[in-house]
Amino acid sequence: MKNTLYPLLLTLLAIPASHASQVEVQHWWTSGGEARAVEVLKSTWKGEGHQWQDFAVQGGGGKSAMTVLKSRALAANPPQAAHLKGVELREWAGLGFLRDLGPMADHFGWYQAMPPVVRQTLSPTGSLVAVPTGIHRVNWLWINRRRLAETGLPAPTDWASFIQVAERLKQQGVIPLAIGNEPWQLAILFEAVALGEGGRDFYRKALLELDPAVLTGPDMVRVLQRFQQLRSYVPLSFVSLKWNQATTLIETGGAAMQIMGDWTKGELTAADYRPGEDILCLPTPGSQGIFSYNIDSIAMFKVRDPLQMQAQSELAELIMRPDVQARFNQAKGSIPALAKVDMKGFDRCAIRSQRDFTQAEKEGNLLPSVAEGMVLATPLQQALMDVLANFFNDPNADAATTAARLGRVMRSAKG
Ligand code: GAL
């Protein structure tokens, strides 16, 4: 039955495919690499005679965009399409705001075209509620090759050697770690320490299952102590630094290293730096073999106007095309959200990401990024990020006290 729903819908809508469609898309992709990726969608869409109304909300990580989206939805004026991902996608779908794309997925075979983790993430209610634009890897360490060479040390593979390299850089007058003081940036750093110092099983128990004993146990204390140690390697401009400004620091060599998802690679490419050559890409210390994923997606809000529905369907189809996936992800820094991908035209870091994704998928080492909203309900996510940001910013904070606090705060936020 489901397989005939979409063609039936088209007939009922009786809209000629040649009709020029108009679509409004909300997103927060405004930095260099992000904007180039949006331009791939926009120019392809407009090249087919349609109109694209861009609703960009500044702010890396998307917190501002989600606030604006909530106010628009409550005013019964949501955009037709919005960049919405992970848990927030699940929450919006649960509230009944999102169009069910299941009939299209059945008709076009999209479920089979996506890796299982993508299909599961985008079908929180069992049916597809968004189309994926790409799969970002979060546990990446980016290093300015020249600055690393000047230390005379090898690239760090665990946190002890990271500290060694950072100390040497500091002695040489180079900022070791480029990062800004935004809670979401700090959460990505903490996640990398949790993966590298605590390991895969610790990460799962503490941050996915919120196991109280693990959240407050000795491993968490050790992870928090390592996290706190990194405070002495951040730039003086730390308080106001945006993630893409941190990337500019490692491009110019003002700083040597950045720990950030591979949207950073989109910035490098946009500024004509060669990922894997000028700036090295490595799994974050101790997380080799693990792929911490952040799946970006575009959801379609329920609309009554058949013309707007048709435009949504056409946009969803466009995003799912292999050639559009390739061009979008080459600009964005992620890898295509398709099960079979031709990595021709991708840089060496993307090729490594794709290979590591496939390996991690086989070995059960695909882990959802907590920092990137793939796991925890929004109040829990916010509570965790607040505890971590306060801890990192307080020079007198005590790791054991903070671990105990983590346990209490996560228990109460769970309700
Ligand atoms: C993430 C988003 C990425 C990237 C990043 C920086 O949340 O999923 O696509 O753009 O924010 O803004």
mmCIF file of N, CA, C and O in Angstrom, residues 23-29 38 41 52-57 62 65-70 72-73 77-86 88-89 92 97-99 101 122 129-133 295-303 311-312 315-316 319:
data_model
loop_
_atom_site.group_PDB
_atom_site.id
_atom_site.type_symbol
_atom_site.label_atom_id
_atom_site.label_comp_id
_atom_site.label_asym_id
_atom_site.label_seq_id
_atom_site.Cartn_x
_atom_site.Cartn_y
_atom_site.Cartn_z
ATOM 1 N N VAL A 23 10.608 27.382 -2.219
ATOM 2 C CA VAL A 23 10.768 26.752 -0.908
ATOM 3 C C VAL A 23 11.548 27.689 0.019
ATOM 4 O O VAL A 23 12.454 28.393 -0.431
ATOM 5 N N GLU A 24 11.126 27.727 1.306
ATOM 6 C CA GLU A 24 11.900 28.489 2.312
ATOM 7 C C GLU A 24 12.641 27.476 3.184
ATOM 8 O O GLU A 24 12.039 26.536 3.698
ATOM 9 N N VAL A 25 13.952 27.665 3.313
ATOM 10 C CA VAL A 25 14.778 26.718 4.069
ATOM 11 C C VAL A 25 15.479 27.441 5.224
ATOM 12 O O VAL A 25 16.178 28.425 5.009
ATOM 13 N N GLN A 26 15.253 26.920 6.462
ATOM 14 C CA GLN A 26 15.976 27.482 7.617
ATOM 15 C C GLN A 26 17.195 26.619 7.907
ATOM 16 O O GLN A 26 17.116 25.399 7.861
ATOM 17 N N HIS A 27 18.348 27.289 8.205
ATOM 18 C CA HIS A 27 19.569 26.544 8.566
ATOM 19 C C HIS A 27 20.500 27.482 9.328
ATOM 20 O O HIS A 27 20.196 28.675 9.471
ATOM 21 N N TRP A 28 21.623 26.960 9.825
ATOM 22 C CA TRP A 28 22.610 27.826 10.465
ATOM 23 C C TRP A 28 23.974 27.707 9.793
ATOM 24 O O TRP A 28 25.004 28.051 10.375
ATOM 25 N N TRP A 29 23.980 27.306 8.558
ATOM 26 C CA TRP A 29 25.230 27.114 7.821
ATOM 27 C C TRP A 29 25.678 28.434 7.175
ATOM 28 O O TRP A 29 25.424 28.712 6.004
ATOM 29 N N VAL A 38 25.743 25.077 1.301
ATOM 30 C CA VAL A 38 24.350 25.513 1.051
ATOM 31 C C VAL A 38 24.214 25.966 -0.398
ATOM 32 O O VAL A 38 23.214 25.683 -1.067
ATOM 33 N N LEU A 41 23.230 23.296 -2.816
ATOM 34 C CA LEU A 41 21.780 22.995 -2.847
ATOM 35 C C LEU A 41 21.023 24.112 -3.560
ATOM 36 O O LEU A 41 20.198 23.870 -4.439
ATOM 37 N N TRP A 52 14.467 29.723 -4.207
ATOM 38 C CA TRP A 52 14.969 29.319 -2.877
ATOM 39 C C TRP A 52 14.941 30.548 -1.973
ATOM 40 O O TRP A 52 15.558 31.556 -2.267
ATOM 41 N N GLN A 53 14.174 30.464 -0.895
ATOM 42 C CA GLN A 53 14.150 31.552 0.084
ATOM 43 C C GLN A 53 15.011 31.119 1.258
ATOM 44 O O GLN A 53 14.685 30.187 1.978
ATOM 45 N N ASP A 54 16.174 31.754 1.426
ATOM 46 C CA ASP A 54 17.138 31.347 2.446
ATOM 47 C C ASP A 54 16.811 31.996 3.777
ATOM 48 O O ASP A 54 16.661 33.196 3.859
ATOM 49 N N PHE A 55 16.677 31.173 4.837
ATOM 50 C CA PHE A 55 16.425 31.718 6.178
ATOM 51 C C PHE A 55 17.564 31.258 7.076
ATOM 52 O O PHE A 55 17.467 30.233 7.753
ATOM 53 N N ALA A 56 18.691 31.996 6.991
ATOM 54 C CA ALA A 56 19.895 31.578 7.720
ATOM 55 C C ALA A 56 19.922 32.226 9.105
ATOM 56 O O ALA A 56 19.698 33.434 9.234
ATOM 57 N N VAL A 57 20.157 31.455 10.142
ATOM 58 C CA VAL A 57 20.262 31.968 11.511
ATOM 59 C C VAL A 57 21.691 31.743 11.978
ATOM 60 O O VAL A 57 22.135 30.614 12.113
ATOM 61 N N GLY A 62 24.022 25.682 16.196
ATOM 62 C CA GLY A 62 22.580 25.692 15.967
ATOM 63 C C GLY A 62 21.672 26.039 17.119
ATOM 64 O O GLY A 62 20.451 26.018 16.979
ATOM 65 N N ALA A 65 19.476 28.887 16.145
ATOM 66 C CA ALA A 65 18.540 28.478 15.080
ATOM 67 C C ALA A 65 17.354 27.726 15.680
ATOM 68 O O ALA A 65 16.203 27.917 15.281
ATOM 69 N N MET A 66 17.619 26.899 16.676
ATOM 70 C CA MET A 66 16.533 26.115 17.293
ATOM 71 C C MET A 66 15.590 27.044 18.067
ATOM 72 O O MET A 66 14.376 26.844 18.080
ATOM 73 N N THR A 67 16.136 28.078 18.683
ATOM 74 C CA THR A 67 15.277 29.042 19.398
ATOM 75 C C THR A 67 14.352 29.750 18.416
ATOM 76 O O THR A 67 13.139 29.864 18.649
ATOM 77 N N VAL A 68 14.905 30.181 17.300
ATOM 78 C CA VAL A 68 14.092 30.875 16.280
ATOM 79 C C VAL A 68 13.039 29.927 15.711
ATOM 80 O O VAL A 68 11.870 30.285 15.546
ATOM 81 N N LEU A 69 13.431 28.677 15.475
ATOM 82 C CA LEU A 69 12.495 27.705 14.885
ATOM 83 C C LEU A 69 11.311 27.485 15.831
ATOM 84 O O LEU A 69 10.153 27.448 15.400
ATOM 85 N N LYS A 70 11.604 27.405 17.132
ATOM 86 C CA LYS A 70 10.519 27.202 18.116
ATOM 87 C C LYS A 70 9.541 28.373 18.048
ATOM 88 O O LYS A 70 8.325 28.186 17.981
ATOM 89 N N ARG A 72 8.947 30.418 15.609
ATOM 90 C CA ARG A 72 8.205 30.413 14.337
ATOM 91 C C ARG A 72 7.127 29.344 14.349
ATOM 92 O O ARG A 72 5.988 29.568 13.934
ATOM 93 N N ALA A 73 7.457 28.182 14.874
ATOM 94 C CA ALA A 73 6.476 27.078 14.889
ATOM 95 C C ALA A 73 5.315 27.438 15.821
ATOM 96 O O ALA A 73 4.142 27.229 15.504
ATOM 97 N N ASN A 77 4.017 29.578 11.948
ATOM 98 C CA ASN A 77 4.650 30.070 10.719
ATOM 99 C C ASN A 77 6.024 29.419 10.525
ATOM 100 O O ASN A 77 7.051 30.070 10.392
ATOM 101 N N PRO A 78 6.050 28.046 10.546
ATOM 102 C CA PRO A 78 7.347 27.372 10.392
ATOM 103 C C PRO A 78 7.824 27.489 8.941
ATOM 104 O O PRO A 78 7.012 27.676 8.045
ATOM 105 N N PRO A 79 9.129 27.387 8.721
ATOM 106 C CA PRO A 79 9.614 27.332 7.337
ATOM 107 C C PRO A 79 9.154 26.016 6.721
ATOM 108 O O PRO A 79 8.837 25.062 7.445
ATOM 109 N N GLN A 80 9.073 25.929 5.397
ATOM 110 C CA GLN A 80 8.685 24.641 4.804
ATOM 111 C C GLN A 80 9.725 23.572 5.131
ATOM 112 O O GLN A 80 9.403 22.418 5.347
ATOM 113 N N ALA A 81 11.023 23.995 5.139
ATOM 114 C CA ALA A 81 12.123 23.035 5.355
ATOM 115 C C ALA A 81 13.087 23.620 6.369
ATOM 116 O O ALA A 81 13.299 24.842 6.391
ATOM 117 N N ALA A 82 13.642 22.777 7.225
ATOM 118 C CA ALA A 82 14.588 23.276 8.244
ATOM 119 C C ALA A 82 15.673 22.248 8.510
ATOM 120 O O ALA A 82 15.406 21.038 8.519
ATOM 121 N N HIS A 83 16.885 22.745 8.740
ATOM 122 C CA HIS A 83 18.019 21.937 9.197
ATOM 123 C C HIS A 83 17.684 21.532 10.631
ATOM 124 O O HIS A 83 17.616 22.387 11.517
ATOM 125 N N LEU A 84 17.412 20.256 10.824
ATOM 126 C CA LEU A 84 16.944 19.744 12.108
ATOM 127 C C LEU A 84 17.540 18.348 12.213
ATOM 128 O O LEU A 84 17.469 17.578 11.234
ATOM 129 N N LYS A 85 18.171 18.049 13.358
ATOM 130 C CA LYS A 85 18.898 16.768 13.380
ATOM 131 C C LYS A 85 18.806 16.077 14.736
ATOM 132 O O LYS A 85 18.438 16.701 15.738
ATOM 133 N N GLY A 86 19.120 14.785 14.743
ATOM 134 C CA GLY A 86 19.274 14.024 15.982
ATOM 135 C C GLY A 86 18.073 14.066 16.901
ATOM 136 O O GLY A 86 16.930 13.869 16.487
ATOM 137 N N GLU A 88 16.670 16.568 18.470
ATOM 138 C CA GLU A 88 15.674 17.623 18.213
ATOM 139 C C GLU A 88 14.704 17.207 17.106
ATOM 140 O O GLU A 88 13.516 17.503 17.151
ATOM 141 N N LEU A 89 15.234 16.465 16.139
ATOM 142 C CA LEU A 89 14.369 15.943 15.062
ATOM 143 C C LEU A 89 13.316 15.021 15.689
ATOM 144 O O LEU A 89 12.113 15.135 15.415
ATOM 145 N N TRP A 92 10.689 17.175 17.626
ATOM 146 C CA TRP A 92 9.759 17.872 16.735
ATOM 147 C C TRP A 92 8.803 16.872 16.074
ATOM 148 O O TRP A 92 7.606 17.129 15.951
ATOM 149 N N PHE A 97 4.854 18.029 14.196
ATOM 150 C CA PHE A 97 5.083 19.172 13.289
ATOM 151 C C PHE A 97 5.599 18.736 11.916
ATOM 152 O O PHE A 97 5.507 19.498 10.960
ATOM 153 N N LEU A 98 6.176 17.525 11.847
ATOM 154 C CA LEU A 98 6.952 17.186 10.643
ATOM 155 C C LEU A 98 6.186 16.284 9.692
ATOM 156 O O LEU A 98 5.444 15.394 10.116
ATOM 157 N N ARG A 99 6.415 16.515 8.431
ATOM 158 C CA ARG A 99 5.767 15.704 7.382
ATOM 159 C C ARG A 99 6.403 14.314 7.367
ATOM 160 O O ARG A 99 7.625 14.169 7.480
ATOM 161 N N LEU A 101 7.874 11.449 5.585
ATOM 162 C CA LEU A 101 8.497 11.227 4.267
ATOM 163 C C LEU A 101 8.577 9.735 3.958
ATOM 164 O O LEU A 101 9.209 9.337 2.963
ATOM 165 N N LEU A 122 17.000 9.057 11.379
ATOM 166 C CA LEU A 122 16.020 9.922 10.701
ATOM 167 C C LEU A 122 14.618 9.337 10.730
ATOM 168 O O LEU A 122 13.683 9.930 10.180
ATOM 169 N N VAL A 129 11.419 11.064 8.714
ATOM 170 C CA VAL A 129 10.893 12.431 8.929
ATOM 171 C C VAL A 129 11.880 13.505 8.477
ATOM 172 O O VAL A 129 11.652 14.694 8.710
ATOM 173 N N ALA A 130 12.970 13.093 7.827
ATOM 174 C CA ALA A 130 13.929 14.087 7.303
ATOM 175 C C ALA A 130 14.806 13.404 6.266
ATOM 176 O O ALA A 130 14.909 12.168 6.257
ATOM 177 N N VAL A 131 15.426 14.190 5.401
ATOM 178 C CA VAL A 131 16.414 13.613 4.479
ATOM 179 C C VAL A 131 17.813 14.025 4.960
ATOM 180 O O VAL A 131 18.000 15.164 5.420
ATOM 181 N N PRO A 132 18.784 13.113 4.875
ATOM 182 C CA PRO A 132 20.142 13.406 5.378
ATOM 183 C C PRO A 132 20.942 14.202 4.361
ATOM 184 O O PRO A 132 20.874 13.930 3.166
ATOM 185 N N THR A 133 21.689 15.190 4.841
ATOM 186 C CA THR A 133 22.579 15.894 3.908
ATOM 187 C C THR A 133 23.983 15.296 3.965
ATOM 188 O O THR A 133 24.716 15.345 2.993
ATOM 189 N N ILE A 295 24.833 13.347 12.301
ATOM 190 C CA ILE A 295 24.148 13.265 10.999
ATOM 191 C C ILE A 295 23.283 14.515 10.803
ATOM 192 O O ILE A 295 22.347 14.770 11.562
ATOM 193 N N ASP A 296 23.626 15.289 9.791
ATOM 194 C CA ASP A 296 22.842 16.493 9.479
ATOM 195 C C ASP A 296 21.655 16.101 8.608
ATOM 196 O O ASP A 296 21.756 15.185 7.785
ATOM 197 N N SER A 297 20.551 16.807 8.787
ATOM 198 C CA SER A 297 19.360 16.451 8.001
ATOM 199 C C SER A 297 18.453 17.663 7.828
ATOM 200 O O SER A 297 18.556 18.643 8.568
ATOM 201 N N ILE A 298 17.605 17.561 6.821
ATOM 202 C CA ILE A 298 16.620 18.617 6.533
ATOM 203 C C ILE A 298 15.229 17.989 6.687
ATOM 204 O O ILE A 298 14.929 16.970 6.051
ATOM 205 N N ALA A 299 14.422 18.583 7.577
ATOM 206 C CA ALA A 299 13.062 18.082 7.810
ATOM 207 C C ALA A 299 12.065 19.009 7.117
ATOM 208 O O ALA A 299 12.350 20.187 6.889
ATOM 209 N N MET A 300 10.907 18.454 6.770
ATOM 210 C CA MET A 300 9.861 19.230 6.087
ATOM 211 C C MET A 300 8.698 19.448 7.061
ATOM 212 O O MET A 300 8.143 18.460 7.577
ATOM 213 N N PHE A 301 8.357 20.681 7.327
ATOM 214 C CA PHE A 301 7.248 20.963 8.236
ATOM 215 C C PHE A 301 5.913 20.758 7.515
ATOM 216 O O PHE A 301 5.809 20.996 6.311
ATOM 217 N N LYS A 302 4.918 20.289 8.260
ATOM 218 C CA LYS A 302 3.598 20.032 7.645
ATOM 219 C C LYS A 302 3.027 21.349 7.108
ATOM 220 O O LYS A 302 3.048 22.368 7.784
ATOM 221 N N VAL A 303 2.572 21.281 5.852
ATOM 222 C CA VAL A 303 1.935 22.463 5.239
ATOM 223 C C VAL A 303 0.632 21.999 4.590
ATOM 224 O O VAL A 303 0.482 20.814 4.265
ATOM 225 N N ALA A 311 6.836 21.324 -3.568
ATOM 226 C CA ALA A 311 8.188 21.905 -3.489
ATOM 227 C C ALA A 311 9.034 21.126 -2.479
ATOM 228 O O ALA A 311 10.207 20.812 -2.718
ATOM 229 N N GLN A 312 8.422 20.771 -1.332
ATOM 230 C CA GLN A 312 9.142 19.979 -0.320
ATOM 231 C C GLN A 312 9.594 18.634 -0.905
ATOM 232 O O GLN A 312 10.730 18.204 -0.698
ATOM 233 N N LEU A 315 12.490 19.112 -3.218
ATOM 234 C CA LEU A 315 13.736 19.417 -2.499
ATOM 235 C C LEU A 315 14.294 18.154 -1.869
ATOM 236 O O LEU A 315 15.503 17.898 -1.921
ATOM 237 N N ALA A 316 13.422 17.330 -1.287
ATOM 238 C CA ALA A 316 13.877 16.081 -0.657
ATOM 239 C C ALA A 316 14.531 15.186 -1.707
ATOM 240 O O ALA A 316 15.605 14.615 -1.476
ATOM 241 N N ILE A 319 18.047 16.502 -2.621
ATOM 242 C CA ILE A 319 19.062 16.258 -1.577
ATOM 243 C C ILE A 319 19.525 14.813 -1.591
ATOM 244 O O ILE A 319 20.683 14.505 -1.304
#
